Amino acid sequence: MMDEVEVSGLGVRLRKKIFAALVLGFVVIVGAVAWPFTRAHLQAIAILRLVSGQKVPSIISKLVTEPVRTEDVNFATEAGVVRGRLYLPEGRRDAPGFVVLHGVHHLGIDEPRLVGFAKAMASCGLRVLTPELPGIKDYHVDLGSVRVIGASAQWFAKQTEAPVGVLGLSFSGGLALVAAGDPAYRRDFKFVAAVGSQDEMMHVANFYLTGQEVQPDGTTERLAPHEYGPLVLEYEHLEDFVPTEDEEAIRPVLRDHLYEDSAAEKQAEATLNPRQKAEAAELMDSNSAATKVKLAASDAKHAQEMEELSPHEFLQTMTTPVYLLHGQADNIIPAAETLWMAKELPRTTLQAVLVSPVLSHVNLDGAKPRVEDQWRLVHFFALMMHAAERK
């Protein structure tokens, strides 16, 4: 028979084993619950490092990334045939769908930064579609692009058999919000992420004239506007700035300047007569009084069109979840636009908002960030990745 000491020792050992089993069970349960969030943050770190051209730590790469293959597609929609590109993670045929919209750039879906971003997102487990927006590619912010965005989300939602996340860069982000507010497309959007995007087009146009915008708290944001913004408006409505007979000659000069093709720009300039050269020079100087007068007149002429391209009209009743990200020193679309959107969106709709010094406009090239700024950006992307993967 065991004496009392042996019985007591057995009881202690048994209690220790039970305690250890309970601790292990707790760790397993917490790990299972916490892993999706941990994984999302590791994915965010991988994406941001890949987009920045930095090496992803091998342990993170092994845990959350995989090879990607690309496939060019053309798909028929109610908005016409859309050219696009799919980025597909090789290990996940059933990966969630995610649409990435290019900004105002002549390379469209071939723009290297967009390609790198789409590939980074796909490497972390998303099926990514980049549809080409012909209007936006040709420096026109118009309703045609809204229809292409909505139709692309609709098509991809059918392919993936579920609503898709949609991320829009620059003006495309605002247009994505407009599309998500349309009942014809609303059900196909899982969420919208708008990066460096507009709330009201007229606010942005006025910023190009004044270099300032009032924020929701009543303070005024003051920045010197980048020439790119007003030049896009001039190019889109060139008929408001030069005589009809001069449009055909001057348009290539302005286009090549926006394309940053200095050689082609010089060749186009060489074909101009003296009057046209003077008109082109005036357009290039968006700070000149004469150009600002013409910009103001053009803005007034197209005010209704700008209103239709502004998401603020839909935001107070928006039910699609929204993520807002903006560069703190953005001088193409000022960060005040994101603050206005955050104010207008219902609390249940706005999922996350971040104005970050890590970004400029849509590039990760802001001032040298603090650790906490980098972490906030990682956390923002983690929230978005978690939402993209959530059923």
Coordinates of C-alpha atoms in Angstrom, one line a residue:
M1 CA 0.0 0.0 0.0
M2 CA 1.1 3.6 -0.7
D3 CA 1.7 5.7 2.3
E4 CA 0.3 9.3 2.6
V5 CA 3.5 10.9 1.2
E6 CA 3.3 8.8 -2.0
V7 CA -0.4 9.6 -2.4
S8 CA 0.3 13.3 -1.9
G9 CA 3.2 13.2 -4.4
L10 CA 1.0 11.5 -7.0
G11 CA -1.7 14.1 -6.5
V12 CA 0.8 16.9 -7.1
R13 CA 2.1 15.3 -10.2
L14 CA -1.4 14.7 -11.5
R15 CA -2.4 18.4 -10.9
K16 CA 0.8 19.5 -12.7
K17 CA -0.1 17.4 -15.7
I18 CA -3.6 18.7 -15.7
F19 CA -2.4 22.3 -15.5
A20 CA 0.1 21.7 -18.2
A21 CA -2.6 20.2 -20.4
L22 CA -4.8 23.2 -19.8
V23 CA -2.0 25.6 -20.6
L24 CA -1.2 23.7 -23.8
G25 CA -4.9 23.8 -24.7
F26 CA -5.1 27.5 -24.0
V27 CA -2.0 28.2 -26.2
V28 CA -3.5 26.1 -29.0
I29 CA -6.8 27.9 -28.9
V30 CA -5.3 31.3 -28.6
G31 CA -2.8 30.5 -31.4
A32 CA -5.7 29.3 -33.6
V33 CA -7.6 32.5 -33.0
A34 CA -4.6 34.8 -33.2
W35 CA -2.9 33.2 -36.2
P36 CA -5.1 34.8 -38.9
F37 CA -4.2 38.3 -37.4
T38 CA -0.5 37.4 -37.0
R39 CA -0.4 36.0 -40.5
A40 CA -2.1 39.2 -41.9
H41 CA 0.6 41.3 -40.3
L42 CA 3.4 39.1 -41.7
Q43 CA 1.7 39.4 -45.1
A44 CA 1.6 43.2 -44.7
I45 CA 5.3 43.3 -43.9
A46 CA 6.1 41.1 -46.9
I47 CA 4.0 43.3 -49.3
L48 CA 5.5 46.5 -48.1
R49 CA 9.0 45.2 -48.4
L50 CA 8.4 43.8 -51.8
V51 CA 6.8 47.0 -53.1
S52 CA 9.8 49.0 -51.6
G53 CA 12.3 46.7 -53.3
Q54 CA 13.5 45.3 -50.1
K55 CA 14.3 41.7 -49.3
V56 CA 11.6 39.8 -47.3
P57 CA 13.1 38.0 -44.3
S58 CA 13.3 34.3 -45.1
I59 CA 11.2 33.1 -42.2
I60 CA 8.3 35.5 -43.2
S61 CA 8.7 34.5 -46.9
K62 CA 8.4 30.8 -46.0
L63 CA 5.4 31.4 -43.8
V64 CA 3.2 33.7 -46.0
T65 CA 4.5 34.0 -49.6
E66 CA 4.3 31.7 -52.6
P67 CA 5.2 31.8 -56.4
V68 CA 2.9 33.8 -58.7
R69 CA 2.0 33.3 -62.3
T70 CA 0.4 35.9 -64.5
E71 CA -2.3 35.6 -67.2
D72 CA -3.4 38.3 -69.6
V73 CA -7.2 38.4 -70.1
N74 CA -9.8 40.1 -72.1
F75 CA -13.3 39.8 -70.7
A76 CA -16.7 41.1 -72.0
T77 CA -18.7 43.3 -69.7
E78 CA -21.7 45.7 -70.1
A79 CA -19.0 48.4 -70.3
G80 CA -17.4 46.7 -73.3
V81 CA -14.4 44.4 -73.6
V82 CA -11.9 45.1 -70.8
R83 CA -8.2 44.3 -71.0
G84 CA -6.8 42.9 -67.8
R85 CA -4.1 40.9 -66.1
L86 CA -4.5 38.2 -63.5
Y87 CA -1.9 37.5 -60.8
L88 CA -2.5 34.0 -59.4
P89 CA -0.8 32.4 -56.4
E90 CA 0.2 29.0 -57.6
G91 CA -0.6 27.2 -54.3
R92 CA -4.2 28.6 -53.9
R93 CA -6.6 28.0 -56.7
D94 CA -9.5 29.1 -54.4
A95 CA -7.8 32.3 -53.2
P96 CA -10.0 35.3 -52.6
G97 CA -10.4 37.9 -55.3
F98 CA -8.8 41.3 -55.2
V99 CA -9.0 44.1 -57.8
V100 CA -6.2 46.7 -58.0
L101 CA -6.9 49.8 -60.1
H102 CA -4.1 51.8 -61.7
G103 CA -4.0 55.5 -61.3
V104 CA -3.7 58.2 -64.0
H105 CA -0.8 56.9 -66.0
H106 CA -0.3 56.2 -69.7
L107 CA 1.2 52.7 -69.0
G108 CA -2.1 51.6 -67.4
I109 CA -1.8 48.0 -66.1
D110 CA 1.8 47.8 -67.4
E111 CA 3.0 50.6 -65.1
P112 CA 5.9 48.9 -63.1
R113 CA 4.9 50.1 -59.7
L114 CA 1.4 48.7 -60.2
V115 CA 2.8 45.4 -61.5
G116 CA 5.0 45.1 -58.5
F117 CA 2.2 45.8 -56.1
A118 CA -0.2 43.4 -57.7
K119 CA 2.4 40.6 -57.7
A120 CA 3.2 41.3 -54.0
M121 CA -0.5 41.0 -53.1
A122 CA -0.9 37.8 -55.1
S123 CA 2.3 36.3 -53.5
C124 CA 0.5 36.6 -50.2
G125 CA -2.5 34.5 -51.2
L126 CA -4.9 36.6 -53.2
R127 CA -6.1 36.2 -56.8
V128 CA -5.5 39.7 -58.2
L129 CA -7.1 41.3 -61.2
T130 CA -5.7 44.6 -62.7
P131 CA -8.3 45.9 -65.2
E132 CA -7.2 48.6 -67.7
L133 CA -9.2 51.8 -67.4
P134 CA -9.0 53.4 -70.9
G135 CA -10.1 56.8 -69.7
I136 CA -7.8 57.0 -66.7
K137 CA -4.9 55.7 -68.9
D138 CA -5.5 58.6 -71.2
Y139 CA -5.6 61.1 -68.4
H140 CA -9.4 61.5 -68.3
V141 CA -11.2 61.1 -65.0
D142 CA -14.7 60.2 -66.3
L143 CA -17.8 58.2 -65.7
G144 CA -16.7 55.6 -68.3
S145 CA -14.0 54.5 -65.8
V146 CA -16.6 54.2 -63.1
R147 CA -18.5 51.7 -65.3
V148 CA -15.4 49.7 -66.2
I149 CA -14.5 49.5 -62.4
G150 CA -18.0 48.3 -61.5
A151 CA -18.1 45.8 -64.4
S152 CA -14.7 44.5 -63.6
A153 CA -15.6 43.8 -60.0
Q154 CA -18.8 42.2 -61.2
W155 CA -16.9 39.9 -63.6
F156 CA -14.2 38.9 -61.1
A157 CA -16.8 38.2 -58.4
K158 CA -18.4 35.7 -60.8
Q159 CA -15.1 34.1 -61.5
T160 CA -14.2 33.8 -57.8
E161 CA -17.8 33.1 -56.7
A162 CA -17.7 35.7 -54.0
P163 CA -17.5 39.5 -53.6
V164 CA -14.1 41.0 -54.2
G165 CA -12.0 43.6 -52.4
V166 CA -11.2 46.6 -54.6
L167 CA -8.2 48.9 -54.1
G168 CA -7.9 52.1 -56.2
L169 CA -4.9 54.3 -56.5
S170 CA -5.2 58.1 -56.7
F171 CA -8.4 59.2 -58.6
S172 CA -9.3 55.6 -59.3
G173 CA -9.9 55.1 -55.6
G174 CA -12.5 57.8 -55.6
L175 CA -14.1 56.3 -58.7
A176 CA -14.2 52.9 -57.0
L177 CA -16.2 54.4 -54.2
V178 CA -18.6 55.9 -56.7
A179 CA -18.9 52.4 -58.4
A180 CA -19.5 50.7 -55.0
G181 CA -22.3 53.2 -54.3
D182 CA -24.1 52.1 -57.4
P183 CA -26.8 49.5 -56.7
A184 CA -25.9 47.7 -59.9
Y185 CA -22.4 46.8 -58.6
R186 CA -22.7 47.1 -54.8
R187 CA -23.1 43.4 -54.0
D188 CA -19.9 42.5 -55.9
F189 CA -17.7 44.7 -53.7
K190 CA -16.4 43.1 -50.5
F191 CA -14.8 46.4 -49.5
V192 CA -13.1 49.4 -51.1
A193 CA -9.6 50.6 -50.2
A194 CA -8.9 54.1 -51.5
V195 CA -5.3 55.2 -51.6
G196 CA -4.5 59.0 -52.1
S197 CA -8.0 59.6 -53.4
Q198 CA -10.5 62.4 -53.8
D199 CA -13.7 63.1 -51.9
E200 CA -14.8 66.1 -53.9
M201 CA -13.3 66.8 -57.3
M202 CA -14.1 70.5 -57.0
H203 CA -12.1 70.6 -53.7
V204 CA -9.1 69.2 -55.5
A205 CA -9.5 71.5 -58.5
N206 CA -9.7 74.5 -56.1
F207 CA -6.5 73.3 -54.3
Y208 CA -4.7 73.5 -57.7
L209 CA -5.7 77.2 -57.8
T210 CA -5.0 78.2 -54.2
G211 CA -2.6 75.7 -52.7
Q212 CA -4.9 75.2 -49.8
E213 CA -7.8 73.2 -48.5
V214 CA -9.9 73.4 -45.4
Q215 CA -9.9 70.3 -43.2
P216 CA -12.9 69.0 -41.3
D217 CA -11.5 70.4 -38.0
G218 CA -11.5 73.9 -39.6
T219 CA -7.8 74.2 -40.0
T220 CA -6.3 74.8 -43.5
E221 CA -3.9 72.5 -45.2
R222 CA -1.4 74.5 -47.3
L223 CA 0.9 72.9 -49.9
A224 CA 2.4 73.9 -53.2
P225 CA 0.4 71.9 -55.7
H226 CA 2.4 69.6 -58.0
E227 CA 2.1 70.7 -61.7
Y228 CA 0.8 67.2 -62.6
G229 CA -2.7 67.9 -61.2
P230 CA -3.6 71.0 -63.1
L231 CA -1.9 69.7 -66.3
V232 CA -4.2 66.6 -66.2
L233 CA -7.2 69.0 -66.0
E234 CA -5.8 71.0 -68.9
Y235 CA -5.2 67.9 -71.0
E236 CA -8.6 66.5 -70.3
H237 CA -10.4 69.8 -71.4
L238 CA -7.9 71.3 -73.8
E239 CA -10.7 72.9 -75.7
D240 CA -11.2 75.3 -72.7
F241 CA -7.6 76.5 -72.9
V242 CA -6.6 77.0 -76.6
P243 CA -8.4 77.8 -79.8
T244 CA -9.9 74.8 -81.6
E245 CA -7.5 75.1 -84.5
D246 CA -4.5 74.8 -82.1
E247 CA -5.7 71.7 -80.1
E248 CA -4.3 69.1 -82.5
A249 CA -0.8 70.6 -82.5
I250 CA -0.6 71.4 -78.7
R251 CA -2.1 68.2 -77.4
P252 CA 1.0 66.0 -78.1
V253 CA 3.2 68.6 -76.3
L254 CA 1.1 68.4 -73.2
R255 CA 0.7 64.6 -73.5
D256 CA 4.4 63.9 -73.8
H257 CA 5.1 66.3 -70.9
L258 CA 2.7 64.2 -68.8
Y259 CA 4.4 61.0 -70.0
E260 CA 7.7 62.5 -68.9
D261 CA 9.1 61.9 -72.4
S262 CA 11.2 65.0 -72.9
A263 CA 12.6 63.9 -76.3
A264 CA 9.1 63.5 -77.8
E265 CA 8.0 66.7 -76.1
K266 CA 10.8 68.7 -77.8
Q267 CA 9.9 67.1 -81.2
A268 CA 6.2 68.1 -80.7
E269 CA 7.2 71.6 -79.7
A270 CA 9.3 71.9 -82.9
T271 CA 6.1 71.6 -85.0
L272 CA 4.4 74.6 -83.3
N273 CA 4.1 78.0 -84.8
P274 CA 5.0 81.0 -82.6
R275 CA 1.5 81.6 -81.3
Q276 CA 1.0 77.9 -80.4
K277 CA 4.4 77.9 -78.7
A278 CA 3.3 80.8 -76.5
E279 CA 0.0 79.0 -75.7
A280 CA 1.8 75.8 -74.8
A281 CA 4.3 77.7 -72.6
E282 CA 1.4 79.4 -70.8
L283 CA -0.3 76.0 -70.2
M284 CA 2.9 74.5 -68.7
D285 CA 3.0 77.3 -66.2
S286 CA 0.1 76.3 -64.0
N287 CA 1.0 79.1 -61.5
S288 CA 0.6 81.9 -64.0
A289 CA -2.4 84.2 -63.4
A290 CA -3.7 83.7 -67.0
T291 CA -3.6 79.9 -66.7
K292 CA -5.4 80.1 -63.3
V293 CA -8.2 82.2 -64.8
K294 CA -8.7 79.6 -67.5
L295 CA -8.5 76.7 -65.0
A296 CA -11.2 78.4 -62.8
A297 CA -13.4 79.0 -65.8
S298 CA -13.0 75.3 -66.9
D299 CA -13.7 74.1 -63.4
A300 CA -17.0 76.1 -63.3
K301 CA -18.0 74.8 -66.8
H302 CA -17.5 71.1 -65.7
A303 CA -18.8 71.4 -62.1
Q304 CA -21.7 69.0 -62.6
E305 CA -19.4 66.4 -64.2
M306 CA -17.0 66.8 -61.3
E307 CA -19.8 66.3 -58.8
E308 CA -20.7 63.0 -60.5
L309 CA -17.1 61.8 -60.1
S310 CA -17.0 62.7 -56.4
P311 CA -17.8 59.9 -53.9
H312 CA -18.8 62.3 -51.1
E313 CA -22.4 62.3 -52.6
F314 CA -22.7 58.5 -51.7
L315 CA -20.6 58.3 -48.5
Q316 CA -23.2 59.0 -45.9
T317 CA -25.3 56.0 -47.0
M318 CA -22.4 53.8 -48.0
T319 CA -22.7 50.2 -46.7
T320 CA -19.7 48.7 -48.4
P321 CA -16.8 48.6 -45.9
V322 CA -14.1 51.2 -46.6
Y323 CA -10.4 51.6 -45.9
L324 CA -8.8 55.0 -46.4
L325 CA -5.0 55.6 -46.8
H326 CA -3.3 58.9 -47.7
G327 CA 0.2 60.3 -47.8
Q328 CA 0.6 63.1 -45.3
A329 CA 2.4 65.5 -47.8
D330 CA 0.4 64.5 -50.9
N331 CA 0.4 67.6 -53.2
I332 CA -1.5 66.0 -56.1
I333 CA -4.6 65.1 -54.0
P334 CA -4.3 66.6 -50.5
A335 CA -4.8 64.4 -47.5
A336 CA -7.6 66.6 -46.4
E337 CA -9.7 64.7 -48.9
T338 CA -9.3 61.5 -47.0
L339 CA -10.1 63.3 -43.7
W340 CA -13.4 64.5 -45.2
M341 CA -14.3 61.0 -46.4
A342 CA -13.6 59.7 -42.9
K343 CA -15.9 62.3 -41.5
E344 CA -18.7 61.6 -44.0
L345 CA -18.7 57.8 -43.8
P346 CA -20.9 55.9 -41.2
R347 CA -18.9 54.5 -38.3
T348 CA -20.0 51.0 -39.2
T349 CA -18.7 51.4 -42.7
L350 CA -15.3 53.0 -42.1
Q351 CA -13.0 50.2 -41.2
A352 CA -9.7 52.0 -41.0
V353 CA -8.2 55.4 -41.9
L354 CA -4.5 56.4 -41.9
V355 CA -2.8 59.6 -43.1
S356 CA 0.9 58.5 -43.2
P357 CA 4.2 60.3 -43.6
V358 CA 5.6 57.1 -45.1
L359 CA 3.7 57.8 -48.4
S360 CA 3.9 60.8 -50.8
H361 CA 1.0 60.4 -53.2
V362 CA 0.8 56.7 -53.9
N363 CA 4.5 55.9 -53.5
L364 CA 6.3 54.7 -50.4
D365 CA 8.8 57.5 -50.7
G366 CA 7.8 59.9 -47.9
A367 CA 10.1 61.4 -45.4
K368 CA 12.2 58.9 -43.3
P369 CA 9.5 57.3 -41.2
R370 CA 9.6 56.7 -37.5
V371 CA 9.1 53.1 -36.3
E372 CA 5.6 53.8 -35.1
D373 CA 4.7 55.2 -38.5
Q374 CA 6.0 52.1 -40.2
W375 CA 4.0 50.0 -37.8
R376 CA 0.8 51.9 -38.4
L377 CA 1.2 51.3 -42.1
V378 CA 1.8 47.6 -41.6
H379 CA -1.2 47.4 -39.3
F380 CA -3.4 49.2 -41.9
F381 CA -2.4 46.7 -44.6
A382 CA -2.9 43.8 -42.2
L383 CA -6.5 44.9 -41.5
M384 CA -7.1 45.0 -45.3
M385 CA -5.5 41.6 -45.9
H386 CA -7.5 40.1 -43.1
A387 CA -10.7 41.5 -44.6
A388 CA -9.7 40.2 -48.1
E389 CA -9.3 36.7 -46.8
R390 CA -12.4 36.7 -44.6
K391 CA -15.3 34.6 -45.9

